[in-house]
Amino acid sequence: MSATRPVLYLFGSAAPPVLDVAHVVRQAQDRGWDVALGLTPTAASWLQAELPELERLTGYPVKSAYRRPGDPDVLPPADAVLFAPGTMNSINSLALGITTSWVIGYAAEAIGKGIPLTVMPCTNTALTGHPQFLRSVTTLRDAGVRVLLGEGGFVPNIPGQGKPEAYPWEAALAAAGESVRR
């Protein structure tokens, strides 16, 4: 991919909208991004059969694990990070600094490095009603992370009534674009 295009790290956790990530990569590329894809280990297992095509599409390996000490970094530096879909587990882990997966670890470092980070959840109303989830959203927002929860972003559904095809990817991509123009 071209080094002159801004680089978007697109991260996804294991929620149904991640199954449409190839389409989202193309949308981001159409918006002028060079896209590198990172997935939580469970999301990577869901997309196992598609990983070679996703690597061809992005031009980079799809990362879901930390590299070993001494191994080269295979991705260009990020200009922005979009973490969508973000599950309750991923959002809580990020807010609490529990970096057991590469995407959570990188997103946590992005906060400290000042790399614009946008997170859009994909949870239901039962999960968002858990007190830790709202504390995590507040913690991330206080750290400068743009969390797209509520009107204009992701509006949680009633358990069992999710509509992955209605996940607001356009809002997430627009917010990521705005983050680098600031």
mmCIF file of C-alpha atoms in Angstrom:
data_model
loop_
_atom_site.group_PDB
_atom_site.id
_atom_site.type_symbol
_atom_site.label_atom_id
_atom_site.label_comp_id
_atom_site.label_asym_id
_atom_site.label_seq_id
_atom_site.Cartn_x
_atom_site.Cartn_y
_atom_site.Cartn_z
ATOM 1 C CA MET A 1 0.000 0.000 0.000
ATOM 2 C CA SER A 2 1.020 3.596 -0.530
ATOM 3 C CA ALA A 3 3.064 5.256 2.192
ATOM 4 C CA THR A 4 1.536 8.619 1.249
ATOM 5 C CA ARG A 5 -1.945 7.640 2.437
ATOM 6 C CA PRO A 6 -2.792 7.956 6.134
ATOM 7 C CA VAL A 7 -2.700 4.605 7.911
ATOM 8 C CA LEU A 8 -5.781 3.371 9.758
ATOM 9 C CA TYR A 9 -5.458 0.484 12.133
ATOM 10 C CA LEU A 10 -8.883 -1.176 12.032
ATOM 11 C CA PHE A 11 -9.353 -3.408 15.071
ATOM 12 C CA GLY A 12 -12.265 -5.743 15.668
ATOM 13 C CA SER A 13 -13.485 -7.977 18.455
ATOM 14 C CA ALA A 14 -15.742 -11.009 18.266
ATOM 15 C CA ALA A 15 -19.138 -9.450 17.656
ATOM 16 C CA PRO A 16 -21.263 -10.224 14.570
ATOM 17 C CA PRO A 17 -20.415 -7.005 12.633
ATOM 18 C CA VAL A 18 -16.767 -8.142 12.419
ATOM 19 C CA LEU A 19 -17.906 -10.729 9.873
ATOM 20 C CA ASP A 20 -18.335 -7.853 7.395
ATOM 21 C CA VAL A 21 -14.827 -6.466 7.926
ATOM 22 C CA ALA A 22 -13.690 -6.995 4.309
ATOM 23 C CA HIS A 23 -16.409 -4.612 3.146
ATOM 24 C CA VAL A 24 -15.364 -2.093 5.807
ATOM 25 C CA VAL A 25 -11.710 -2.327 4.738
ATOM 26 C CA ARG A 26 -12.779 -1.475 1.178
ATOM 27 C CA GLN A 27 -14.887 1.449 2.434
ATOM 28 C CA ALA A 28 -11.928 2.802 4.408
ATOM 29 C CA GLN A 29 -9.647 2.420 1.395
ATOM 30 C CA ASP A 30 -12.194 4.274 -0.733
ATOM 31 C CA ARG A 31 -12.000 7.092 1.847
ATOM 32 C CA GLY A 32 -8.232 7.336 1.265
ATOM 33 C CA TRP A 33 -6.895 5.140 4.081
ATOM 34 C CA ASP A 34 -4.123 2.587 3.943
ATOM 35 C CA VAL A 35 -5.678 -0.065 6.235
ATOM 36 C CA ALA A 36 -3.968 -2.525 8.568
ATOM 37 C CA LEU A 37 -6.288 -5.011 10.256
ATOM 38 C CA GLY A 38 -6.012 -6.301 13.819
ATOM 39 C CA LEU A 39 -8.376 -8.777 15.446
ATOM 40 C CA THR A 40 -8.849 -10.203 18.899
ATOM 41 C CA PRO A 41 -7.951 -13.907 18.960
ATOM 42 C CA THR A 42 -11.611 -14.955 18.946
ATOM 43 C CA ALA A 43 -12.467 -12.619 16.059
ATOM 44 C CA ALA A 44 -9.475 -14.009 14.138
ATOM 45 C CA SER A 45 -10.778 -17.534 14.695
ATOM 46 C CA TRP A 46 -14.198 -16.492 13.373
ATOM 47 C CA LEU A 47 -12.534 -15.136 10.210
ATOM 48 C CA GLN A 48 -9.885 -17.853 9.872
ATOM 49 C CA ALA A 49 -10.960 -18.870 6.346
ATOM 50 C CA GLU A 50 -10.974 -15.224 5.205
ATOM 51 C CA LEU A 51 -7.594 -14.184 6.610
ATOM 52 C CA PRO A 52 -5.626 -14.787 3.368
ATOM 53 C CA GLU A 53 -8.087 -12.642 1.412
ATOM 54 C CA LEU A 54 -8.026 -9.933 4.096
ATOM 55 C CA GLU A 55 -4.214 -9.893 3.935
ATOM 56 C CA ARG A 56 -4.346 -9.578 0.153
ATOM 57 C CA LEU A 57 -6.902 -6.787 0.451
ATOM 58 C CA THR A 58 -4.874 -4.757 2.973
ATOM 59 C CA GLY A 59 -1.393 -5.727 1.803
ATOM 60 C CA TYR A 60 -0.414 -6.560 5.398
ATOM 61 C CA PRO A 61 -0.629 -9.552 7.706
ATOM 62 C CA VAL A 62 -3.736 -9.552 9.878
ATOM 63 C CA LYS A 63 -2.431 -9.241 13.432
ATOM 64 C CA SER A 64 -4.026 -11.000 16.358
ATOM 65 C CA ALA A 65 -1.005 -11.874 18.486
ATOM 66 C CA TYR A 66 2.010 -10.112 19.897
ATOM 67 C CA ARG A 67 5.231 -10.493 17.926
ATOM 68 C CA ARG A 68 8.150 -12.243 19.531
ATOM 69 C CA PRO A 69 11.023 -10.120 20.843
ATOM 70 C CA GLY A 70 13.404 -9.382 18.006
ATOM 71 C CA ASP A 71 10.849 -9.977 15.260
ATOM 72 C CA PRO A 72 10.361 -6.985 12.957
ATOM 73 C CA ASP A 73 7.218 -4.894 13.095
ATOM 74 C CA VAL A 74 5.418 -5.637 9.829
ATOM 75 C CA LEU A 75 2.919 -2.779 9.916
ATOM 76 C CA PRO A 76 3.464 0.897 9.118
ATOM 77 C CA PRO A 77 2.900 3.372 11.957
ATOM 78 C CA ALA A 78 -0.750 4.221 12.547
ATOM 79 C CA ASP A 79 -2.160 7.690 11.997
ATOM 80 C CA ALA A 80 -5.399 6.631 13.698
ATOM 81 C CA VAL A 81 -6.980 3.566 15.295
ATOM 82 C CA LEU A 82 -10.606 2.540 14.883
ATOM 83 C CA PHE A 83 -11.668 -0.220 17.269
ATOM 84 C CA ALA A 84 -15.009 -1.478 15.996
ATOM 85 C CA PRO A 85 -16.814 -3.584 16.882
ATOM 86 C CA GLY A 86 -15.724 -3.362 20.490
ATOM 87 C CA THR A 87 -17.239 -5.938 22.821
ATOM 88 C CA MET A 88 -17.846 -5.382 26.515
ATOM 89 C CA ASN A 89 -14.788 -7.524 27.238
ATOM 90 C CA SER A 90 -12.531 -5.526 24.907
ATOM 91 C CA ILE A 91 -13.756 -2.147 26.137
ATOM 92 C CA ASN A 92 -13.390 -3.139 29.795
ATOM 93 C CA SER A 93 -9.935 -4.621 29.142
ATOM 94 C CA LEU A 94 -8.804 -1.471 27.353
ATOM 95 C CA ALA A 95 -10.118 0.841 30.072
ATOM 96 C CA LEU A 96 -8.517 -1.264 32.806
ATOM 97 C CA GLY A 97 -5.215 -1.694 30.946
ATOM 98 C CA ILE A 98 -5.517 -5.477 30.744
ATOM 99 C CA THR A 99 -3.490 -6.072 27.599
ATOM 100 C CA THR A 100 -3.719 -9.816 27.087
ATOM 101 C CA SER A 101 -4.296 -9.433 23.332
ATOM 102 C CA TRP A 102 -2.307 -7.483 20.762
ATOM 103 C CA VAL A 103 -5.185 -5.223 19.700
ATOM 104 C CA ILE A 104 -5.915 -4.235 23.305
ATOM 105 C CA GLY A 105 -2.207 -3.675 23.957
ATOM 106 C CA TYR A 106 -1.769 -1.530 20.865
ATOM 107 C CA ALA A 107 -4.925 0.476 21.605
ATOM 108 C CA ALA A 108 -3.701 1.062 25.174
ATOM 109 C CA GLU A 109 -0.373 2.325 23.835
ATOM 110 C CA ALA A 110 -2.186 4.541 21.330
ATOM 111 C CA ILE A 111 -3.750 6.397 24.247
ATOM 112 C CA GLY A 112 -0.338 7.021 25.784
ATOM 113 C CA LYS A 113 1.264 7.944 22.451
ATOM 114 C CA GLY A 114 -1.495 10.356 21.479
ATOM 115 C CA ILE A 115 -2.552 8.370 18.401
ATOM 116 C CA PRO A 116 -6.214 9.204 17.773
ATOM 117 C CA LEU A 117 -8.349 6.288 18.984
ATOM 118 C CA THR A 118 -12.025 5.845 18.184
ATOM 119 C CA VAL A 119 -13.996 2.999 19.762
ATOM 120 C CA MET A 120 -17.476 1.927 18.750
ATOM 121 C CA PRO A 121 -19.079 -0.713 20.961
ATOM 122 C CA CYS A 122 -21.248 -3.599 19.894
ATOM 123 C CA THR A 123 -23.103 -4.705 22.996
ATOM 124 C CA ASN A 124 -26.661 -5.246 24.101
ATOM 125 C CA THR A 125 -28.630 -3.368 26.738
ATOM 126 C CA ALA A 126 -28.009 -6.052 29.363
ATOM 127 C CA LEU A 127 -24.234 -5.697 28.954
ATOM 128 C CA THR A 128 -24.235 -1.910 28.781
ATOM 129 C CA GLY A 129 -26.299 -1.941 31.969
ATOM 130 C CA HIS A 130 -23.425 -3.541 33.862
ATOM 131 C CA PRO A 131 -21.818 -0.866 36.067
ATOM 132 C CA GLN A 132 -18.259 -1.639 34.931
ATOM 133 C CA PHE A 133 -19.113 -1.007 31.286
ATOM 134 C CA LEU A 134 -20.239 2.567 31.930
ATOM 135 C CA ARG A 135 -17.188 3.186 34.155
ATOM 136 C CA SER A 136 -14.990 1.892 31.322
ATOM 137 C CA VAL A 137 -16.628 4.184 28.768
ATOM 138 C CA THR A 138 -16.102 7.142 31.114
ATOM 139 C CA THR A 139 -12.466 6.162 31.727
ATOM 140 C CA LEU A 140 -11.777 5.950 27.997
ATOM 141 C CA ARG A 141 -13.489 9.251 27.261
ATOM 142 C CA ASP A 142 -11.550 10.911 30.081
ATOM 143 C CA ALA A 143 -8.361 9.591 28.446
ATOM 144 C CA GLY A 144 -9.258 11.301 25.156
ATOM 145 C CA VAL A 145 -10.735 8.279 23.370
ATOM 146 C CA ARG A 146 -13.755 9.002 21.227
ATOM 147 C CA VAL A 147 -16.346 6.382 22.212
ATOM 148 C CA LEU A 148 -19.278 6.217 19.802
ATOM 149 C CA LEU A 149 -22.000 4.992 22.132
ATOM 150 C CA GLY A 150 -25.518 6.346 21.856
ATOM 151 C CA GLU A 151 -27.124 8.616 19.302
ATOM 152 C CA GLY A 152 -24.803 9.177 16.330
ATOM 153 C CA GLY A 153 -22.898 5.968 17.098
ATOM 154 C CA PHE A 154 -23.886 2.531 18.292
ATOM 155 C CA VAL A 155 -27.203 2.235 20.100
ATOM 156 C CA PRO A 156 -27.369 -1.024 22.066
ATOM 157 C CA ASN A 157 -30.093 -3.506 21.221
ATOM 158 C CA ILE A 158 -32.204 -5.731 23.432
ATOM 159 C CA PRO A 159 -30.441 -9.100 23.971
ATOM 160 C CA GLY A 160 -31.120 -11.436 21.075
ATOM 161 C CA GLN A 161 -32.412 -8.677 18.811
ATOM 162 C CA GLY A 162 -29.178 -7.428 17.293
ATOM 163 C CA LYS A 163 -28.992 -6.443 13.640
ATOM 164 C CA PRO A 164 -25.356 -6.749 12.536
ATOM 165 C CA GLU A 165 -26.217 -5.367 9.103
ATOM 166 C CA ALA A 166 -27.346 -2.128 10.787
ATOM 167 C CA TYR A 167 -24.055 -1.599 12.633
ATOM 168 C CA PRO A 168 -23.145 2.076 11.931
ATOM 169 C CA TRP A 169 -19.822 1.545 10.156
ATOM 170 C CA GLU A 170 -20.199 4.846 8.288
ATOM 171 C CA ALA A 171 -20.294 6.770 11.571
ATOM 172 C CA ALA A 172 -17.195 4.933 12.780
ATOM 173 C CA LEU A 173 -15.220 5.628 9.598
ATOM 174 C CA ALA A 174 -16.317 9.269 9.597
ATOM 175 C CA ALA A 175 -15.184 9.672 13.218
ATOM 176 C CA ALA A 176 -11.811 8.102 12.450
ATOM 177 C CA GLY A 177 -11.381 10.513 9.556
ATOM 178 C CA GLU A 178 -12.274 13.465 11.760
ATOM 179 C CA SER A 179 -9.722 12.338 14.341
ATOM 180 C CA VAL A 180 -6.782 12.895 12.005
ATOM 181 C CA ARG A 181 -8.056 16.237 10.730
ATOM 182 C CA ARG A 182 -8.080 17.758 14.223
#
